[in-house]
Amino acid sequence: MEQHDRGRTVTSGTSTLLEVDSVYKRFGGLEILGGVSFSVERGEIFGLVGPNGAGKTTLFNCILGIIPADSGRIILDGEDVSRMPVWKRASLGMARTFQRLELFSGMTPREHLLVAYRVHKRNGSIFRDLIGHGIPTREEQERAESALELFGLVDVADTPVEVLSLGHGRLVELARAFILEPSVLMMDEPSSGLDAAETGRISDMLNNLRGSGRSCAVIVEHDLDMVTKVASQIAVLNAGKMIAQGAAREVLADPEVRRVYLGTV
Ligand SMILES: Nc1ncnc2c1ncn2[C@@H]1O[C@H](COP(=O)(O)OP(=O)(O)OP(=O)(O)O)[C@@H](O)[C@H]1O
Ligand SMILES: [Mg+2]
């Protein structure tokens, strides 16, 4: 059902948290995304797979608002965010992790979480923080501690991130996205560079997220084993177009998918 609320189009009465509607993107003369559409329900994990250069990261960036789509719409929890900047989409509940690590050297995992949570809750005074009086509240400390526990980061909580392993760094990124309590969590290859135990932690986290029924996630992943375990739906992007979408087992058995993605028929 559509309602018009102060000039915004708000769709209510649906459990769809993210709707991507016919997104097109060209770079130079090349069409990178050729009309991509999908939707993700509350509590659902959506797996996006496809060969190198298929356009997965470009699609992520259009959804997040990092690059503008040429046309198409992005609807976040019933609200059209297509023309909103990144920070506005983030404030409405979109969080992300990066294909390559984006952490602040000199800061520890605990500090990353405290800063993210404080900015998210907007309960800190920037001036007090700047002059070093922004001591974390009890609630902030408890939140950070439970995220550190959930992601297995307690032992390295106070170690500067630049001396951590890639696996730990990736878990810090995930914990930082998770502490924002996002409604839509976007993850670009979260298991790359992780060992089996660390990948297992991500799967556990995604299962928790599904169990909570509040959020949904979109995950780009090359580890097909992992993605088929956690995702309720899988879509295959090839040369900027979705060539298959549905339950993991059916999609991976599709002859076209096997030909372009797995190299087998
Ligand atoms: N800023 C840009 N300017 C021009 N071309 C770009 C830009 N970003 C990406 N491309 C091109 O768009 C295509 C899709 O790239 P993209 O990074 O989205 O693929 P991907 O599916 O994420 O690949 P991978 O699996 O390797 O991460 C590639 O051909 C890439 O060279
Ligand atoms: Mg990519």
mmCIF file of C-alpha atoms and ligand atoms in Angstrom:
data_model
loop_
_atom_site.group_PDB
_atom_site.id
_atom_site.type_symbol
_atom_site.label_atom_id
_atom_site.label_comp_id
_atom_site.label_asym_id
_atom_site.label_seq_id
_atom_site.Cartn_x
_atom_site.Cartn_y
_atom_site.Cartn_z
ATOM 1 C CA MET A 1 0.000 0.000 0.000
ATOM 2 C CA GLU A 2 1.425 3.394 -0.958
ATOM 3 C CA GLN A 3 0.983 6.523 1.151
ATOM 4 C CA HIS A 4 2.258 10.002 0.459
ATOM 5 C CA ASP A 5 3.903 11.404 3.542
ATOM 6 C CA ARG A 6 5.267 14.951 3.277
ATOM 7 C CA GLY A 7 6.289 14.454 -0.328
ATOM 8 C CA ARG A 8 7.957 11.100 0.278
ATOM 9 C CA THR A 9 6.539 7.864 -1.049
ATOM 10 C CA VAL A 10 6.241 5.391 1.812
ATOM 11 C CA THR A 11 5.189 1.818 1.166
ATOM 12 C CA SER A 12 3.764 0.151 4.250
ATOM 13 C CA GLY A 13 2.328 -3.239 5.127
ATOM 14 C CA THR A 14 5.281 -5.167 3.707
ATOM 15 C CA SER A 15 8.216 -7.013 5.238
ATOM 16 C CA THR A 16 10.522 -6.029 2.371
ATOM 17 C CA LEU A 17 13.494 -4.139 3.820
ATOM 18 C CA LEU A 18 15.487 -3.575 0.643
ATOM 19 C CA GLU A 19 14.173 -3.268 -2.879
ATOM 20 C CA VAL A 20 16.491 -2.709 -5.831
ATOM 21 C CA ASP A 21 14.460 -1.782 -8.880
ATOM 22 C CA SER A 22 15.948 -1.789 -12.369
ATOM 23 C CA VAL A 23 19.352 -0.234 -11.624
ATOM 24 C CA TYR A 24 21.460 0.816 -14.618
ATOM 25 C CA LYS A 25 25.047 2.087 -14.507
ATOM 26 C CA ARG A 26 27.518 2.934 -17.287
ATOM 27 C CA PHE A 27 31.194 3.789 -16.929
ATOM 28 C CA GLY A 28 32.383 5.583 -20.053
ATOM 29 C CA GLY A 29 30.791 3.769 -22.957
ATOM 30 C CA LEU A 30 30.416 0.496 -21.078
ATOM 31 C CA GLU A 31 27.220 -0.733 -19.499
ATOM 32 C CA ILE A 32 28.286 -2.187 -16.134
ATOM 33 C CA LEU A 33 24.787 -2.751 -14.694
ATOM 34 C CA GLY A 34 21.989 -3.461 -17.143
ATOM 35 C CA GLY A 35 18.765 -3.223 -15.162
ATOM 36 C CA VAL A 36 19.305 -5.143 -11.924
ATOM 37 C CA SER A 37 16.316 -5.843 -9.662
ATOM 38 C CA PHE A 38 15.879 -7.854 -6.466
ATOM 39 C CA SER A 39 14.321 -7.536 -3.052
ATOM 40 C CA VAL A 40 15.242 -8.775 0.412
ATOM 41 C CA GLU A 41 12.793 -9.460 3.214
ATOM 42 C CA ARG A 42 13.263 -8.895 6.929
ATOM 43 C CA GLY A 43 15.241 -11.811 8.419
ATOM 44 C CA GLU A 44 16.540 -12.887 5.017
ATOM 45 C CA ILE A 45 20.166 -13.268 3.893
ATOM 46 C CA PHE A 46 20.552 -12.597 0.173
ATOM 47 C CA GLY A 47 23.656 -14.022 -1.496
ATOM 48 C CA LEU A 48 25.034 -12.290 -4.578
ATOM 49 C CA VAL A 49 27.553 -14.277 -6.609
ATOM 50 C CA GLY A 50 29.106 -13.931 -10.041
ATOM 51 C CA PRO A 51 32.450 -13.942 -11.843
ATOM 52 C CA ASN A 52 35.141 -11.247 -11.429
ATOM 53 C CA GLY A 53 34.101 -8.004 -13.080
ATOM 54 C CA ALA A 54 30.385 -8.954 -13.142
ATOM 55 C CA GLY A 55 29.448 -5.667 -11.438
ATOM 56 C CA LYS A 56 28.838 -6.851 -7.855
ATOM 57 C CA THR A 57 30.841 -4.101 -6.115
ATOM 58 C CA THR A 58 29.402 -1.497 -8.493
ATOM 59 C CA LEU A 59 25.895 -2.660 -7.556
ATOM 60 C CA PHE A 60 26.811 -2.439 -3.856
ATOM 61 C CA ASN A 61 28.097 1.097 -4.340
ATOM 62 C CA CYS A 62 24.885 2.150 -6.120
ATOM 63 C CA ILE A 63 22.759 0.675 -3.315
ATOM 64 C CA LEU A 64 24.838 2.427 -0.648
ATOM 65 C CA GLY A 65 24.905 5.734 -2.550
ATOM 66 C CA ILE A 66 28.692 5.774 -2.998
ATOM 67 C CA ILE A 67 28.211 6.117 -6.736
ATOM 68 C CA PRO A 68 24.988 7.360 -8.321
ATOM 69 C CA ALA A 69 23.005 4.909 -10.431
ATOM 70 C CA ASP A 70 22.121 6.266 -13.889
ATOM 71 C CA SER A 71 18.541 5.120 -13.372
ATOM 72 C CA GLY A 72 16.491 2.802 -11.188
ATOM 73 C CA ARG A 73 15.340 2.979 -7.588
ATOM 74 C CA ILE A 74 16.616 1.851 -4.205
ATOM 75 C CA ILE A 75 13.887 1.461 -1.583
ATOM 76 C CA LEU A 76 14.992 1.055 2.044
ATOM 77 C CA ASP A 77 12.269 -0.120 4.431
ATOM 78 C CA GLY A 78 9.576 1.451 2.285
ATOM 79 C CA GLU A 79 11.401 4.727 1.660
ATOM 80 C CA ASP A 80 12.863 5.731 -1.703
ATOM 81 C CA VAL A 81 16.523 6.575 -0.917
ATOM 82 C CA SER A 82 17.685 6.713 -4.562
ATOM 83 C CA ARG A 83 18.666 10.358 -4.379
ATOM 84 C CA MET A 84 20.006 10.375 -0.830
ATOM 85 C CA PRO A 85 23.719 10.652 0.006
ATOM 86 C CA VAL A 86 25.615 7.836 1.741
ATOM 87 C CA TRP A 87 25.342 9.301 5.255
ATOM 88 C CA LYS A 88 21.580 9.715 4.966
ATOM 89 C CA ARG A 89 21.137 6.110 3.826
ATOM 90 C CA ALA A 90 23.408 5.044 6.708
ATOM 91 C CA SER A 91 21.337 7.013 9.200
ATOM 92 C CA LEU A 92 18.230 5.197 7.901
ATOM 93 C CA GLY A 93 19.799 1.814 8.660
ATOM 94 C CA MET A 94 22.227 0.781 5.903
ATOM 95 C CA ALA A 95 25.603 -0.501 7.059
ATOM 96 C CA ARG A 96 28.438 -2.050 5.099
ATOM 97 C CA THR A 97 31.731 -3.856 5.171
ATOM 98 C CA PHE A 98 34.376 -3.378 2.488
ATOM 99 C CA GLN A 99 35.971 -5.777 -0.012
ATOM 100 C CA ARG A 100 39.347 -4.465 1.229
ATOM 101 C CA LEU A 101 39.843 -3.579 4.884
ATOM 102 C CA GLU A 102 39.071 0.025 5.827
ATOM 103 C CA LEU A 103 40.201 0.412 9.438
ATOM 104 C CA PHE A 104 41.983 3.246 11.269
ATOM 105 C CA SER A 105 45.560 2.397 12.190
ATOM 106 C CA GLY A 106 46.572 3.344 15.716
ATOM 107 C CA MET A 107 43.094 2.464 16.979
ATOM 108 C CA THR A 108 42.204 -0.790 18.722
ATOM 109 C CA PRO A 109 39.170 -2.981 17.958
ATOM 110 C CA ARG A 110 37.514 -1.718 21.162
ATOM 111 C CA GLU A 111 38.032 1.902 20.115
ATOM 112 C CA HIS A 112 36.609 1.221 16.642
ATOM 113 C CA LEU A 113 33.460 -0.158 18.249
ATOM 114 C CA LEU A 114 33.133 2.619 20.842
ATOM 115 C CA VAL A 115 33.483 5.345 18.213
ATOM 116 C CA ALA A 116 31.043 3.668 15.813
ATOM 117 C CA TYR A 117 28.461 3.159 18.546
ATOM 118 C CA ARG A 118 28.807 6.718 19.853
ATOM 119 C CA VAL A 119 28.432 8.244 16.401
ATOM 120 C CA HIS A 120 25.463 5.964 15.746
ATOM 121 C CA LYS A 121 23.703 6.956 18.967
ATOM 122 C CA ARG A 122 24.801 10.591 18.635
ATOM 123 C CA ASN A 123 25.102 10.723 22.411
ATOM 124 C CA GLY A 124 28.601 12.162 22.490
ATOM 125 C CA SER A 125 29.658 15.756 22.363
ATOM 126 C CA ILE A 126 32.266 16.227 19.636
ATOM 127 C CA PHE A 127 33.910 18.984 21.691
ATOM 128 C CA ARG A 128 34.192 16.765 24.774
ATOM 129 C CA ASP A 129 35.598 13.983 22.566
ATOM 130 C CA LEU A 130 38.154 16.338 21.023
ATOM 131 C CA ILE A 131 39.492 17.503 24.356
ATOM 132 C CA GLY A 132 39.676 13.923 25.602
ATOM 133 C CA HIS A 133 36.780 14.068 28.081
ATOM 134 C CA GLY A 134 34.481 11.840 26.089
ATOM 135 C CA ILE A 135 34.868 8.891 28.448
ATOM 136 C CA PRO A 136 32.730 5.936 27.267
ATOM 137 C CA THR A 137 29.497 5.465 29.169
ATOM 138 C CA ARG A 138 28.703 2.171 30.829
ATOM 139 C CA GLU A 139 26.208 1.348 28.065
ATOM 140 C CA GLU A 140 28.810 2.042 25.346
ATOM 141 C CA GLN A 141 31.342 -0.157 27.134
ATOM 142 C CA GLU A 142 28.845 -2.999 27.503
ATOM 143 C CA ARG A 143 27.822 -2.806 23.848
ATOM 144 C CA ALA A 144 31.439 -2.865 22.707
ATOM 145 C CA GLU A 145 32.239 -5.759 25.043
ATOM 146 C CA SER A 146 29.361 -7.894 23.804
ATOM 147 C CA ALA A 147 30.273 -7.245 20.150
ATOM 148 C CA LEU A 148 33.902 -8.172 20.937
ATOM 149 C CA GLU A 149 32.675 -11.420 22.493
ATOM 150 C CA LEU A 150 30.284 -12.214 19.652
ATOM 151 C CA PHE A 151 33.058 -11.847 17.080
ATOM 152 C CA GLY A 152 35.781 -13.595 19.098
ATOM 153 C CA LEU A 153 37.855 -10.418 19.487
ATOM 154 C CA VAL A 154 38.232 -10.257 23.280
ATOM 155 C CA ASP A 155 41.901 -11.369 23.258
ATOM 156 C CA VAL A 156 42.882 -8.651 20.767
ATOM 157 C CA ALA A 157 40.461 -5.951 21.961
ATOM 158 C CA ASP A 158 43.210 -3.537 22.999
ATOM 159 C CA THR A 159 45.776 -4.235 20.278
ATOM 160 C CA PRO A 160 46.199 -1.612 17.534
ATOM 161 C CA VAL A 161 44.507 -2.941 14.370
ATOM 162 C CA GLU A 162 47.596 -2.595 12.159
ATOM 163 C CA VAL A 163 49.304 -5.487 13.948
ATOM 164 C CA LEU A 164 46.288 -7.801 13.735
ATOM 165 C CA SER A 165 45.889 -10.592 11.188
ATOM 166 C CA LEU A 166 43.720 -9.975 8.128
ATOM 167 C CA GLY A 167 41.148 -12.328 9.635
ATOM 168 C CA HIS A 168 40.926 -10.323 12.848
ATOM 169 C CA GLY A 169 40.763 -7.075 10.865
ATOM 170 C CA ARG A 170 37.827 -8.401 8.902
ATOM 171 C CA LEU A 171 36.035 -9.434 12.085
ATOM 172 C CA VAL A 172 36.581 -5.904 13.480
ATOM 173 C CA GLU A 173 34.894 -4.487 10.357
ATOM 174 C CA LEU A 174 31.962 -6.824 10.777
ATOM 175 C CA ALA A 175 31.625 -6.056 14.476
ATOM 176 C CA ARG A 176 31.704 -2.333 13.661
ATOM 177 C CA ALA A 177 28.888 -2.735 11.118
ATOM 178 C CA PHE A 178 26.907 -4.973 13.481
ATOM 179 C CA ILE A 179 27.085 -2.553 16.433
ATOM 180 C CA LEU A 180 25.220 0.020 14.305
ATOM 181 C CA GLU A 181 22.142 -2.239 14.571
ATOM 182 C CA PRO A 182 21.549 -1.897 10.827
ATOM 183 C CA SER A 183 18.295 -2.831 9.148
ATOM 184 C CA VAL A 184 20.245 -3.700 5.981
ATOM 185 C CA LEU A 185 23.794 -5.024 6.324
ATOM 186 C CA MET A 186 25.780 -5.048 3.072
ATOM 187 C CA MET A 187 28.898 -7.242 3.044
ATOM 188 C CA ASP A 188 31.359 -7.396 0.149
ATOM 189 C CA GLU A 189 33.282 -10.685 0.379
ATOM 190 C CA PRO A 190 33.337 -10.918 4.191
ATOM 191 C CA SER A 191 35.127 -14.284 4.264
ATOM 192 C CA SER A 192 38.027 -13.405 1.967
ATOM 193 C CA GLY A 193 41.318 -14.058 3.743
ATOM 194 C CA LEU A 194 39.645 -15.801 6.681
ATOM 195 C CA ASP A 195 40.302 -19.332 7.927
ATOM 196 C CA ALA A 196 37.525 -21.879 8.492
ATOM 197 C CA ALA A 197 36.986 -20.909 12.161
ATOM 198 C CA GLU A 198 36.747 -17.209 11.331
ATOM 199 C CA THR A 199 34.389 -17.906 8.420
ATOM 200 C CA GLY A 200 32.305 -19.956 10.860
ATOM 201 C CA ARG A 201 31.987 -16.896 13.121
ATOM 202 C CA ILE A 202 30.582 -14.882 10.248
ATOM 203 C CA SER A 203 28.072 -17.621 9.489
ATOM 204 C CA ASP A 204 27.049 -17.636 13.185
ATOM 205 C CA MET A 205 26.657 -13.873 13.139
ATOM 206 C CA LEU A 206 24.466 -14.054 10.034
ATOM 207 C CA ASN A 207 22.355 -16.757 11.627
ATOM 208 C CA ASN A 208 21.885 -14.523 14.699
ATOM 209 C CA LEU A 209 20.880 -11.676 12.442
ATOM 210 C CA ARG A 210 18.332 -13.875 10.717
ATOM 211 C CA GLY A 211 17.065 -15.130 14.084
ATOM 212 C CA SER A 212 16.554 -11.602 15.395
ATOM 213 C CA GLY A 213 14.073 -10.979 12.560
ATOM 214 C CA ARG A 214 14.864 -7.238 12.601
ATOM 215 C CA SER A 215 17.453 -6.969 9.856
ATOM 216 C CA CYS A 216 18.434 -8.420 6.533
ATOM 217 C CA ALA A 217 21.798 -8.790 4.814
ATOM 218 C CA VAL A 218 23.164 -8.818 1.290
ATOM 219 C CA ILE A 219 26.383 -10.751 0.976
ATOM 220 C CA VAL A 220 28.746 -10.882 -2.009
ATOM 221 C CA GLU A 221 30.807 -14.000 -1.613
ATOM 222 C CA HIS A 222 33.145 -16.170 -3.639
ATOM 223 C CA ASP A 223 33.009 -18.984 -1.076
ATOM 224 C CA LEU A 224 29.975 -20.812 -2.510
ATOM 225 C CA ASP A 225 29.946 -23.293 0.337
ATOM 226 C CA MET A 226 29.570 -20.502 2.858
ATOM 227 C CA VAL A 227 26.989 -18.563 0.863
ATOM 228 C CA THR A 228 24.788 -21.595 0.267
ATOM 229 C CA LYS A 229 24.845 -22.320 4.005
ATOM 230 C CA VAL A 230 23.728 -18.860 5.112
ATOM 231 C CA ALA A 231 21.717 -17.385 2.240
ATOM 232 C CA SER A 232 18.005 -18.031 1.871
ATOM 233 C CA GLN A 233 18.128 -16.718 -1.699
ATOM 234 C CA ILE A 234 20.954 -16.499 -4.196
ATOM 235 C CA ALA A 235 21.275 -14.365 -7.298
ATOM 236 C CA VAL A 236 23.904 -14.672 -10.001
ATOM 237 C CA LEU A 237 25.151 -11.533 -11.695
ATOM 238 C CA ASN A 238 26.958 -11.886 -14.998
ATOM 239 C CA ALA A 239 28.088 -8.935 -17.142
ATOM 240 C CA GLY A 240 25.741 -6.599 -15.251
ATOM 241 C CA LYS A 241 22.610 -8.755 -15.524
ATOM 242 C CA MET A 242 20.947 -11.164 -13.105
ATOM 243 C CA ILE A 243 20.957 -14.493 -14.914
ATOM 244 C CA ALA A 244 19.342 -16.542 -12.130
ATOM 245 C CA GLN A 245 17.710 -15.978 -8.776
ATOM 246 C CA GLY A 246 16.069 -18.237 -6.187
ATOM 247 C CA ALA A 247 16.839 -20.990 -3.682
ATOM 248 C CA ALA A 248 20.555 -21.840 -3.588
ATOM 249 C CA ARG A 249 20.271 -25.428 -4.760
ATOM 250 C CA GLU A 250 18.123 -24.586 -7.792
ATOM 251 C CA VAL A 251 20.275 -21.626 -8.819
ATOM 252 C CA LEU A 252 23.526 -23.542 -8.649
ATOM 253 C CA ALA A 253 22.003 -26.380 -10.683
ATOM 254 C CA ASP A 254 20.938 -23.995 -13.463
ATOM 255 C CA PRO A 255 22.864 -24.872 -16.670
ATOM 256 C CA GLU A 256 23.428 -21.199 -17.622
ATOM 257 C CA VAL A 257 24.871 -20.488 -14.147
ATOM 258 C CA ARG A 258 27.138 -23.508 -14.342
ATOM 259 C CA ARG A 259 28.374 -22.424 -17.764
ATOM 260 C CA VAL A 260 29.211 -18.776 -16.985
ATOM 261 C CA TYR A 261 30.108 -18.999 -13.348
ATOM 262 C CA LEU A 262 31.378 -22.435 -12.553
ATOM 263 C CA GLY A 263 32.827 -23.112 -16.008
ATOM 264 C CA THR A 264 30.993 -26.446 -16.227
ATOM 265 C CA VAL A 265 27.768 -27.676 -17.812
HETATM 266 N N1 LIG B 1 35.080 3.610 -11.321
HETATM 267 C C1 LIG B 1 35.089 2.840 -12.413
HETATM 268 N N2 LIG B 1 35.341 3.358 -13.633
HETATM 269 C C2 LIG B 1 35.342 2.577 -14.736
HETATM 270 N N3 LIG B 1 35.090 1.254 -14.736
HETATM 271 C C3 LIG B 1 34.828 0.685 -13.543
HETATM 272 C C4 LIG B 1 34.816 1.431 -12.318
HETATM 273 N N4 LIG B 1 34.531 0.588 -11.293
HETATM 274 C C5 LIG B 1 34.371 -0.628 -11.855
HETATM 275 N N5 LIG B 1 34.555 -0.582 -13.189
HETATM 276 C C6 LIG B 1 34.435 -1.713 -14.123
HETATM 277 O O1 LIG B 1 33.162 -2.271 -13.933
HETATM 278 C C7 LIG B 1 33.202 -3.701 -14.059
HETATM 279 C C8 LIG B 1 32.604 -4.310 -12.827
HETATM 280 O O2 LIG B 1 33.478 -4.097 -11.721
HETATM 281 P P1 LIG B 1 33.093 -4.515 -10.233
HETATM 282 O O3 LIG B 1 34.216 -4.112 -9.353
HETATM 283 O O4 LIG B 1 31.750 -4.004 -9.928
HETATM 284 O O5 LIG B 1 33.026 -6.113 -10.377
HETATM 285 P P2 LIG B 1 32.906 -7.243 -9.249
HETATM 286 O O6 LIG B 1 31.787 -8.144 -9.687
HETATM 287 O O7 LIG B 1 32.812 -6.625 -7.912
HETATM 288 O O8 LIG B 1 34.285 -8.030 -9.430
HETATM 289 P P3 LIG B 1 35.194 -8.810 -8.324
HETATM 290 O O9 LIG B 1 34.541 -10.157 -8.161
HETATM 291 O O10 LIG B 1 36.519 -8.918 -8.990
HETATM 292 O O11 LIG B 1 35.224 -8.004 -7.060
HETATM 293 C C9 LIG B 1 34.659 -4.057 -14.289
HETATM 294 O O12 LIG B 1 34.838 -4.242 -15.679
HETATM 295 C C10 LIG B 1 35.421 -2.839 -13.804
HETATM 296 O O13 LIG B 1 36.615 -2.683 -14.512
HETATM 297 MG MG MG B 2 33.986 -6.705 -6.199
#
